[in-house]
Amino acid sequence: MSTTEIAARAGAVSVQDVRKFYQRDSMQIKVLDGLSLEVPEGEFLALMGPSGSGKTTLLNLIAGIDRATSGRVVVAGTYLGSLSEGELAKWRSRNVGFIFQFYNLIPVLNAVENVELPLLLTSLSGRERRERALTALRIVGLADRSKHYPRQLSGGQEQRVAIARAIVTDPKVLVADEPTGDLDSQSAEEILDLIQTFNRDFGKTIIMVTHDPRAAARAHTQRHLEKGVLTA
Amino acid sequence: MKFAPLILKHLRKNWIRTLSTVLAMSVCIFLFCTLQTVVEAVNFGLHSGNASRLVTRHYVSLVYNLPLNYKAKIAGIPGIKQTVMNAWFGGIYRDPKNFFANFATEPEAFLQIFPEVILPPDQKERWLHDQRGCIIGRKLAQRFGWKVGDTFELESSIPPYRIGHPFDFVVDGIYDSSQQSFDLNSMYFNYKYLYEATGRNIGIGWLTEQIDDPSHAGAISKAIDAEFENTDTPTKTETEQAFLAGFVAMAGNLALLLNGIGLAVAFTILLVTANTMSIAVRERQQEIGVLKTLGFSSGLVMSLILIEALLIAALGGLVGLLLSKGMLGILPEVPMIGDVVAQYPSFGLSARTALLGVGFALLLGVAAGFLPAMNGYRTRITETLRQV
Ligand SMILES: Nc1ncnc2c1ncn2[C@@H]1O[C@H](COP(=O)(O)OP(=O)(O)O)[C@@H](O)[C@H]1O
Ligand SMILES: [Mg+2]
């Protein structure tokens, strides 16, 4: 299979010779310098590397929340460079789920409302939205906490709500940026179990940044990023 | 609106801030509507023509007539635009208990000097060309069930006007008034009719003059009375509502002052609301980053912020309207101010002013929310969600 064919597959990710530079005053910071990465559909990839090596930057490019300075990023069959800001936002809402290190739930909304957020951008009725959000909460084991606010939940529970929010629109690709970085080992195990389930049972393509070797061990493949270059 | 919970919960979470901003806005709209209504009433008094009308009568009493040639003499005095002769007729319709005021006047001059008398054009045309015709107020018409074209007779009760020979009249028009103070229970008919019917030996009851500048009312009154001072029939001239003369100059300044206050308050509220909104948006940088990550477009994020500002404004506007309505309800009872605003027909919060008030509130909301909303529009995900 050629690169483009792989990229055309719904859940696949193809990063081709991508550069990402930041301009800081007169200095140019080269975060990624000619990086290429192929992730087949249904893959579970762990991305490791020291702090500042460009892991989050790469994840942002794949998730379509940032743009490469040059090179091609093709995700779920779409060349992201060809989309306008608005199209990119719409694309994100349908194709990628995000899991952050610090959960990033909206504090004024309760669990089910947080999970429902991405569905507000669809044409689903209020009842359908609520049903789906509750289903997602059930999948992550928090059906009984649907009315709880983020401050009433533990870190592990918050992250599970965040995962429910990430999968509620049923995207093909999940990106997770140090999803267990802020959790105790017990909660971390639960979160990793969940992520693994989504890969194994629901066929999601998963790209997970992590520092934790035990987390990385759950993945099919591990890649190491150092100073903007994949080393292994 | 499926985004309502998000907006409402933000407003509720910071309820102290929301409440104080809503109250500030309501004070602004309260002032705006109240001042607007008072200024309108004041301006109305200014332009109602009352201050630009003088009444000249016999120096001793209204029961003594003035000579007919006084009209021409007064018309020649500088500053006089128009004069109309009037006479009290005192006609009785069938029975003294049916009393209503009825006057002889000069139709054309009368309608010019009293623009508040509203008569459909065809009825006006009819009256101007019908010496036996009369116009009656809307309430009088209702009282006796009279319609245009009806005829009735009045028996004169005043000696010079041929007692025992009733005068017959045709209803040529039914008038309304743009001013509450103008009586709708009266009847006006052609002076010429009375003059001819009495064998041309009656005089003028009183004269109403329209002058070109209300602020000259005092001087012109004096000039008129001076003209006849040393005659057999001296006159007494005064403004229709004498106090208005002094009031005219003041009213302009008052309107300016009130509008100035209103504007200053509005500007302050604009700053307060804009500040509230920008704090709200700054506090929510991370949330905005999350929403955008989830696929909320920049335009949608911007709209949500604007709607939040508009909601505060609308709420404040509504409360302000209620406060204003209450205030305007008690204002006519207040000494001094009550007298001033009472001239205005149906003084109170008009639908137009209420609409203006709400519109003004929304305008303030948009103005206050615009920069924060732009800020939200421009927020970049990677800047707000960067983890250290
Ligand atoms: N918006 C930005 N502006 C300037 N420099 C940035 C920006 N985002 C990231 N960087 C820089 O890019 C490098 C890689 O950052 P990042 O991708 O967050 O690394 P990691 O996630 O591997 O710790 C760092 O040196 C960081 O300072
Ligand atoms: Mg990072």
XYZ file of C-alpha atoms and ligand atoms in Angstrom:
648
model
C 0.000 0.000 0.000
C 1.276 3.470 -0.839
C 1.277 6.304 1.654
C -1.675 8.065 0.082
C -3.713 4.900 0.081
C -3.095 4.427 3.765
C -3.992 8.040 4.415
C -7.233 7.618 2.533
C -8.364 5.059 5.068
C -10.816 6.552 7.533
C -8.799 6.328 10.692
C -5.306 6.667 9.362
C -2.836 9.467 9.959
C -0.102 10.499 7.567
C 2.442 13.178 8.406
C 4.798 13.903 5.521
C 7.966 15.975 5.826
C 6.346 18.422 8.212
C 8.074 21.508 9.520
C 6.766 23.634 12.347
C 8.550 26.845 13.213
C 7.590 29.387 15.821
C 8.614 32.974 15.515
C 9.672 34.440 18.847
C 10.675 38.070 18.370
C 13.525 37.815 15.893
C 14.304 34.211 16.782
C 12.929 31.314 14.808
C 12.292 28.215 16.878
C 12.340 25.057 14.800
C 10.116 22.684 16.750
C 9.595 20.082 14.045
C 12.023 19.926 11.177
C 11.056 17.560 8.385
C 9.167 14.992 10.399
C 7.288 12.114 8.770
C 5.018 9.616 10.471
C 2.542 7.023 9.226
C -0.119 5.686 11.549
C -2.387 3.023 10.075
C -6.069 2.833 10.918
C -6.782 1.094 14.205
C -3.237 1.663 15.469
C -2.449 2.481 19.111
C 0.687 4.586 19.092
C 2.545 5.892 22.106
C 4.646 8.981 21.535
C 7.437 9.481 24.026
C 10.201 11.960 24.465
C 11.621 14.619 26.750
C 9.800 17.773 27.605
C 10.007 20.375 24.862
C 10.766 17.852 22.146
C 7.640 18.803 20.163
C 5.194 16.052 21.132
C 2.282 18.379 21.830
C 3.074 20.344 18.700
C 2.904 17.202 16.601
C -0.326 16.137 18.279
C -1.854 19.562 17.601
C -0.954 19.292 13.929
C -2.541 15.845 13.662
C -5.646 17.021 15.526
C -6.029 20.013 13.241
C -5.795 22.632 15.964
C -2.561 24.030 14.582
C -1.087 24.261 11.093
C 2.248 23.049 9.815
C 4.703 25.589 8.453
C 5.298 23.212 5.553
C 4.636 19.573 4.646
C 1.413 17.579 4.478
C -0.796 16.321 7.270
C -3.485 13.919 6.091
C -5.896 12.562 8.679
C -8.925 10.358 8.056
C -8.580 10.954 4.353
C -8.477 14.743 4.570
C -5.481 16.902 3.702
C -5.760 19.403 6.541
C -3.748 22.071 4.747
C -6.571 22.482 2.250
C -9.181 23.436 4.840
C -10.126 26.957 5.916
C -10.297 27.788 9.630
C -14.044 27.189 9.663
C -13.787 23.945 7.733
C -11.026 22.782 10.019
C -13.189 23.457 13.097
C -16.022 21.474 11.559
C -13.639 18.702 10.597
C -12.324 18.504 14.171
C -15.817 18.206 15.571
C -16.446 15.111 13.430
C -13.135 13.343 13.135
C -10.997 13.767 16.227
C -11.484 13.304 19.930
C -9.146 15.054 22.375
C -8.009 13.990 25.780
C -5.907 16.511 27.710
C -3.626 16.089 30.660
C -5.680 18.474 32.777
C -9.081 17.224 31.559
C -10.251 20.700 30.543
C -13.859 20.224 31.525
C -16.031 23.356 31.606
C -16.454 24.096 35.338
C -19.946 25.611 35.089
C -21.352 22.588 33.282
C -22.124 19.254 34.925
C -20.765 15.939 33.626
C -23.496 15.172 31.130
C -23.536 18.756 29.844
C -19.783 18.617 29.338
C -20.099 15.397 27.393
C -22.932 16.893 25.363
C -20.886 19.904 24.227
C -19.534 18.457 20.952
C -23.050 17.287 20.052
C -24.307 20.879 20.180
C -22.613 21.292 16.813
C -24.693 18.506 15.278
C -28.321 18.582 14.169
C -29.380 16.058 16.806
C -32.430 16.866 18.905
C -32.058 17.726 22.560
C -33.295 14.304 23.577
C -30.955 12.445 21.245
C -28.045 14.548 22.472
C -28.838 13.785 26.070
C -29.232 10.076 25.346
C -25.911 9.855 23.576
C -24.126 11.814 26.253
C -25.541 9.485 28.913
C -24.507 6.451 26.864
C -20.958 7.803 26.640
C -20.948 8.367 30.396
C -22.173 4.814 30.896
C -19.343 3.470 28.744
C -16.756 5.229 30.938
C -18.586 4.005 34.052
C -19.941 7.314 35.306
C -23.666 7.042 34.585
C -24.385 7.758 38.240
C -22.362 10.977 38.206
C -24.061 12.673 35.279
C -25.299 15.620 37.356
C -22.028 16.139 39.184
C -19.936 19.199 38.479
C -16.203 18.850 37.740
C -15.243 20.149 41.199
C -17.322 17.335 42.732
C -15.342 14.662 40.849
C -11.935 13.100 41.458
C -9.161 13.568 38.910
C -9.699 10.104 37.508
C -13.430 10.717 37.206
C -12.871 14.060 35.524
C -10.606 12.400 33.005
C -13.225 9.751 32.355
C -15.813 12.477 31.688
C -13.293 14.068 29.328
C -12.903 10.731 27.551
C -16.668 10.412 27.260
C -16.684 13.893 25.695
C -13.939 12.816 23.289
C -15.787 9.758 22.041
C -19.372 11.029 22.098
C -19.305 12.039 18.432
C -17.760 8.679 17.551
C -14.590 10.022 15.890
C -12.190 7.647 14.169
C -9.093 9.198 15.727
C -8.367 9.902 19.390
C -5.412 11.993 20.457
C -4.349 12.052 24.097
C -1.705 14.385 25.508
C -0.293 12.821 28.684
C -3.750 11.607 29.756
C -2.426 10.017 32.939
C 0.158 12.688 33.735
C -1.906 14.157 36.532
C -3.313 10.951 38.023
C -2.381 8.470 40.734
C -1.395 5.039 39.464
C -4.745 3.436 40.291
C -6.690 6.036 38.292
C -4.069 5.966 35.571
C -4.591 2.235 35.135
C -8.339 2.753 34.800
C -7.867 5.461 32.196
C -5.415 3.322 30.239
C -7.861 0.409 30.376
C -10.502 2.645 28.887
C -8.265 3.954 26.140
C -7.190 0.431 25.314
C -10.822 -0.644 25.133
C -11.605 2.093 22.629
C -8.731 0.897 20.478
C -9.420 -2.810 20.750
C -13.212 -2.973 20.842
C -14.198 0.143 18.920
C -11.328 0.266 16.446
C -10.254 3.814 17.213
C -6.888 4.988 15.983
C -5.114 6.325 19.058
C -2.089 8.556 19.351
C -1.061 9.038 22.934
C 1.728 11.211 24.253
C 3.125 9.905 27.532
C 6.145 9.983 29.800
C 5.119 6.881 31.612
C 6.709 3.638 30.327
C 3.863 1.602 31.815
C 1.366 3.656 29.819
C 3.470 3.326 26.690
C 3.558 -0.440 27.186
C -0.191 -0.563 26.521
C 0.322 0.697 22.968
C 1.090 -1.419 19.905
C 3.908 0.832 18.855
C 6.156 3.301 20.634
C 7.917 6.194 18.918
C 10.429 8.558 20.458
C 10.679 12.201 19.630
C 13.805 14.148 20.391
C 14.392 17.760 19.410
C 11.719 17.516 16.765
C 13.010 14.322 15.206
C 11.649 10.795 15.542
C 14.456 8.614 16.730
C 12.795 5.250 17.089
C -31.289 27.757 21.781
C -29.159 24.744 22.671
C -26.279 26.907 23.874
C -28.483 28.544 26.500
C -27.319 26.371 29.429
C -23.708 27.344 28.784
C -24.516 31.064 28.738
C -26.998 30.992 31.599
C -24.755 28.937 33.851
C -21.942 31.403 33.388
C -24.262 34.242 34.320
C -25.507 32.314 37.330
C -22.061 31.261 38.497
C -20.967 34.893 38.664
C -24.347 36.050 39.866
C -23.052 38.972 41.911
C -21.292 40.341 38.884
C -24.277 39.594 36.678
C -26.700 41.195 39.093
C -24.667 44.351 39.572
C -24.213 44.771 35.843
C -27.904 44.189 35.217
C -28.748 46.757 37.897
C -26.320 49.278 36.460
C -27.888 48.752 33.071
C -31.369 49.072 34.516
C -30.508 52.390 36.151
C -29.264 53.593 32.795
C -32.418 52.545 30.950
C -34.585 53.845 33.770
C -32.944 57.246 33.419
C -33.063 57.111 29.659
C -36.786 56.337 29.493
C -37.778 58.679 32.291
C -35.738 61.602 30.988
C -36.875 60.931 27.446
C -40.507 61.062 28.544
C -40.051 64.192 30.628
C -38.094 65.923 27.871
C -40.835 65.020 25.405
C -43.465 66.424 27.728
C -41.437 69.582 28.219
C -40.845 69.975 24.512
C -44.495 69.382 23.906
C -45.345 72.213 26.266
C -42.810 74.281 24.405
C -44.356 73.637 21.023
C -47.987 73.243 21.951
C -48.640 76.862 20.991
C -50.096 77.739 24.367
C -47.311 80.144 25.022
C -47.685 81.679 21.619
C -51.350 82.521 22.112
C -52.657 85.659 23.814
C -56.166 86.396 24.914
C -57.524 89.944 24.856
C -60.745 90.776 26.695
C -62.501 93.732 28.213
C -60.473 95.195 31.069
C -63.346 94.826 33.508
C -64.955 91.535 32.664
C -65.486 88.937 30.030
C -69.193 89.774 29.939
C -68.488 93.152 28.289
C -67.872 93.052 24.572
C -65.106 94.703 22.614
C -65.795 96.854 19.531
C -65.516 95.049 16.195
C -62.739 97.278 14.905
C -60.391 96.049 17.647
C -59.571 93.002 15.566
C -58.074 95.058 12.767
C -56.250 97.322 15.211
C -54.679 94.427 17.081
C -53.764 92.667 13.841
C -51.632 95.705 12.999
C -49.485 95.450 16.124
C -45.985 94.049 15.397
C -45.507 90.424 16.414
C -49.149 89.440 15.867
C -49.470 86.650 13.311
C -53.168 85.957 13.395
C -56.231 86.941 15.387
C -59.603 85.372 15.869
C -62.799 86.891 17.251
C -64.824 84.825 19.660
C -68.116 85.236 21.426
C -69.722 83.265 24.167
C -73.119 82.203 22.828
C -74.710 80.475 25.805
C -77.139 78.461 23.723
C -79.314 75.884 25.435
C -80.164 72.599 23.751
C -83.791 71.796 24.659
C -83.225 71.920 28.421
C -80.736 73.815 30.659
C -79.521 70.507 32.081
C -78.116 69.686 28.630
C -75.545 72.431 29.112
C -72.438 72.530 26.975
C -70.143 75.376 26.019
C -70.825 76.897 22.604
C -68.866 79.641 20.948
C -69.071 81.798 17.879
C -65.713 82.057 16.152
C -64.075 82.616 12.785
C -63.590 79.087 11.429
C -60.513 79.634 9.277
C -58.566 81.711 11.800
C -59.728 79.460 14.628
C -58.347 76.320 12.999
C -55.069 78.072 12.241
C -54.581 79.348 15.761
C -55.627 76.072 17.391
C -53.730 73.425 15.444
C -54.463 70.937 18.211
C -58.032 70.802 16.934
C -58.072 67.854 14.584
C -60.717 67.764 11.898
C -60.809 65.494 8.833
C -60.071 67.590 5.693
C -63.482 67.066 4.119
C -65.266 68.150 7.310
C -63.014 71.157 7.585
C -63.787 72.127 3.966
C -67.482 71.807 4.703
C -67.356 73.971 7.787
C -65.374 76.735 6.111
C -68.060 77.088 3.452
C -71.163 76.653 5.576
C -72.263 79.687 7.533
C -74.887 77.682 9.451
C -72.479 74.872 10.212
C -70.717 73.997 13.408
C -68.104 71.605 14.684
C -68.551 69.661 17.888
C -66.117 67.814 20.105
C -65.946 64.043 19.988
C -67.364 63.701 23.504
C -70.233 66.056 22.808
C -71.080 64.065 19.682
C -71.138 60.902 21.746
C -73.254 62.499 24.451
C -76.112 63.360 22.093
C -75.402 60.744 19.430
C -74.802 63.475 16.827
C -73.226 62.615 13.487
C -71.929 64.759 10.675
C -74.935 66.119 8.783
C -77.281 66.115 11.816
C -79.115 69.328 12.669
C -80.148 70.750 16.046
C -81.413 73.993 17.509
C -80.010 76.135 20.323
C -82.057 78.672 22.235
C -80.022 81.741 23.167
C -80.021 82.737 26.785
C -78.178 86.035 26.366
C -80.388 89.095 25.761
C -78.914 90.670 22.636
C -79.262 87.415 20.746
C -83.022 87.311 19.934
C -84.602 85.268 22.731
C -87.513 83.121 21.590
C -86.057 82.465 18.170
C -83.864 79.369 18.303
C -80.773 79.176 16.090
C -80.498 76.083 13.947
C -77.175 74.411 13.244
C -75.761 71.638 11.029
C -72.993 69.394 12.323
C -70.246 69.881 9.731
C -67.510 68.150 11.647
C -66.570 66.289 14.790
C -63.186 67.271 16.134
C -60.593 65.498 18.203
C -57.623 67.046 19.891
C -53.948 66.248 20.004
C -53.844 67.889 23.400
C -55.586 66.653 26.454
C -56.277 70.127 27.734
C -58.431 70.998 24.740
C -62.073 70.415 25.619
C -63.969 67.858 23.542
C -67.355 68.864 25.000
C -67.680 72.169 23.161
C -69.280 73.469 20.015
C -67.907 76.131 17.662
C -69.866 77.896 14.949
C -69.418 80.768 12.540
C -69.298 84.251 14.042
C -70.839 85.615 10.853
C -73.966 83.558 11.461
C -74.415 85.139 14.878
C -73.570 88.561 13.544
C -76.112 88.419 10.714
C -78.790 86.807 12.862
C -78.559 89.483 15.519
C -78.956 92.321 13.074
C -75.241 93.132 13.073
C -75.231 94.840 16.417
C -73.010 92.623 18.523
C -69.376 92.987 19.458
C -66.462 90.694 20.161
C -66.449 88.560 23.293
C -62.694 88.188 23.279
C -59.870 87.925 20.814
C -57.257 85.235 20.651
C -54.009 86.254 19.017
C -51.203 84.121 17.767
C -47.814 85.756 18.104
C -44.651 84.858 16.230
C -42.347 84.517 19.233
C -43.514 83.208 22.620
C -40.697 84.975 24.404
C -42.211 88.315 23.364
C -45.560 87.478 24.904
C -45.152 90.008 27.702
C -44.133 92.896 25.473
C -46.864 92.250 22.915
C -49.513 91.987 25.627
C -48.430 95.353 26.938
C -48.464 96.850 23.441
C -52.021 95.659 22.862
C -53.316 96.973 26.164
C -51.447 100.261 25.643
C -53.229 100.697 22.309
C -56.618 100.886 24.047
C -55.549 102.274 27.389
C -57.235 105.653 27.106
C -60.389 104.567 25.285
C -63.888 103.788 26.543
C -63.104 100.118 26.209
C -59.710 99.282 27.704
C -58.408 95.715 27.358
C -56.605 93.119 29.361
C -54.261 90.782 27.494
C -52.431 87.775 28.875
C -50.953 84.500 27.674
C -53.267 81.591 27.509
C -51.253 80.078 30.283
C -49.263 82.946 31.602
C -46.676 80.947 33.488
C -45.511 79.317 30.264
C -43.808 82.473 29.027
C -41.109 82.239 31.630
C -41.025 78.525 31.252
C -40.214 78.542 27.560
C -36.637 79.683 27.877
C -36.041 77.357 30.783
C -37.383 74.292 29.057
C -34.705 74.309 26.383
C -31.950 74.367 28.982
C -33.671 71.706 31.007
C -33.861 69.336 28.041
C -30.187 69.914 27.346
C -29.262 69.241 30.948
C -31.367 66.086 31.183
C -30.003 64.716 27.913
C -26.497 65.481 29.111
C -27.031 63.545 32.313
C -28.534 60.641 30.384
C -25.605 60.521 28.008
C -23.033 60.595 30.797
C -24.795 57.760 32.598
C -25.052 55.727 29.406
C -21.343 56.119 28.792
C -20.518 55.020 32.325
C -22.734 51.963 32.007
C -21.113 51.140 28.710
C -17.729 51.071 30.432
C -19.056 49.023 33.356
C -20.620 46.437 31.077
C -17.650 46.292 28.746
C -15.417 45.755 31.769
C -17.635 42.958 33.096
C -17.610 41.242 29.747
C -13.894 41.510 29.206
C -13.212 40.091 32.663
C -15.637 37.271 31.927
C -13.892 36.493 28.666
C -10.408 36.740 30.109
C -11.357 34.333 32.897
C -12.563 31.919 30.284
C -9.596 31.821 27.937
C -9.072 28.148 28.622
C -12.722 27.321 28.147
C -12.734 29.159 24.838
C -9.700 27.134 23.805
C -11.534 23.921 24.711
C -14.680 24.930 22.836
C -12.650 25.731 19.757
C -10.802 22.424 20.052
C -14.141 20.652 20.126
C -14.997 22.339 16.833
C -16.832 25.504 17.907
C -16.057 28.028 15.178
C -14.602 31.404 16.057
C -17.818 33.010 14.870
C -19.884 30.838 17.205
C -17.640 31.610 20.176
C -17.965 35.299 19.353
C -21.753 35.038 19.119
C -21.978 33.299 22.479
C -20.092 36.153 24.134
C -22.203 38.757 22.370
C -25.405 36.981 23.364
C -24.240 36.937 26.960
C -23.691 40.701 26.841
C -27.034 41.189 25.120
C -28.774 39.090 27.746
C -27.398 41.255 30.534
C -28.415 44.339 28.585
C -31.907 43.072 27.827
C -32.479 42.071 31.425
C -31.241 45.439 32.644
C -33.345 47.164 30.026
C -36.483 45.371 31.149
C -35.926 46.157 34.806
C -35.182 49.749 33.814
C -38.449 49.967 31.907
C -40.399 48.748 34.909
C -38.686 51.255 37.192
C -39.350 54.020 34.693
C -42.985 53.041 34.340
C -43.378 53.214 38.095
C -41.615 56.562 38.313
C -43.617 58.110 35.492
C -46.766 56.864 37.192
C -46.137 58.941 40.308
C -44.507 61.940 38.620
C -47.787 63.752 37.790
C -48.639 63.691 41.514
C -45.393 65.440 42.430
C -45.839 69.202 43.057
C -44.322 71.513 40.402
C -43.091 68.755 38.107
C -46.606 67.361 38.029
C -47.933 70.656 36.642
C -45.342 70.662 33.904
C -45.823 67.104 32.703
C -49.597 67.209 33.075
C -49.848 69.234 29.879
C -48.620 66.270 27.940
C -51.486 64.114 26.704
C -51.437 60.693 28.349
C -48.206 61.302 30.195
C -46.451 58.008 30.921
C -44.109 55.491 29.361
C -45.092 55.355 25.688
C -44.577 52.219 23.609
C -42.212 54.228 21.443
C -40.059 55.295 24.380
C -40.097 51.770 25.814
C -38.965 50.417 22.463
C -36.284 53.081 22.247
C -35.166 52.141 25.746
C -34.860 48.447 24.952
C -33.136 49.258 21.672
C -30.734 51.524 23.498
C -30.007 48.788 26.060
C -29.291 46.278 23.300
C -27.070 48.802 21.554
C -25.113 49.267 24.770
C -24.927 45.476 25.096
C -23.493 45.066 21.618
C -21.075 47.924 22.151
C -19.952 46.498 25.481
C -19.672 42.947 24.180
C -17.980 43.741 20.916
C -14.340 43.931 21.966
C -14.506 40.940 24.337
C -16.294 39.002 21.598
C -13.570 39.929 19.110
C -11.079 38.794 21.692
C -12.864 35.447 21.868
C -12.956 35.302 18.096
C -9.201 35.723 17.856
C -8.265 33.409 20.720
C -5.930 30.735 19.413
C -6.261 27.246 20.794
C -2.539 26.600 20.993
C -1.967 29.764 23.007
C -4.639 29.074 25.606
C -4.143 25.350 26.077
C -0.379 25.271 26.260
C 0.731 23.182 29.166
C 3.944 24.094 30.866
N 2.968 28.814 20.583
C 4.295 28.672 20.717
N 5.104 29.718 20.522
C 6.450 29.590 20.636
N 7.045 28.460 20.958
C 6.291 27.367 21.183
C 4.880 27.419 21.077
N 4.380 26.180 21.335
C 5.456 25.407 21.600
N 6.590 26.118 21.510
C 7.926 25.600 21.692
O 8.053 24.425 20.936
C 8.797 23.478 21.632
C 8.046 22.180 21.718
O 6.914 22.374 22.523
P 5.878 21.195 22.805
O 5.396 20.675 21.498
O 4.845 21.707 23.724
O 6.798 20.127 23.515
P 6.390 18.863 24.382
O 4.913 18.681 24.290
O 7.155 17.750 23.771
O 6.863 19.115 25.771
C 9.138 24.067 22.984
O 10.460 24.552 22.946
C 8.175 25.179 23.128
O 8.731 26.216 23.869
Mg 3.470 18.652 25.761
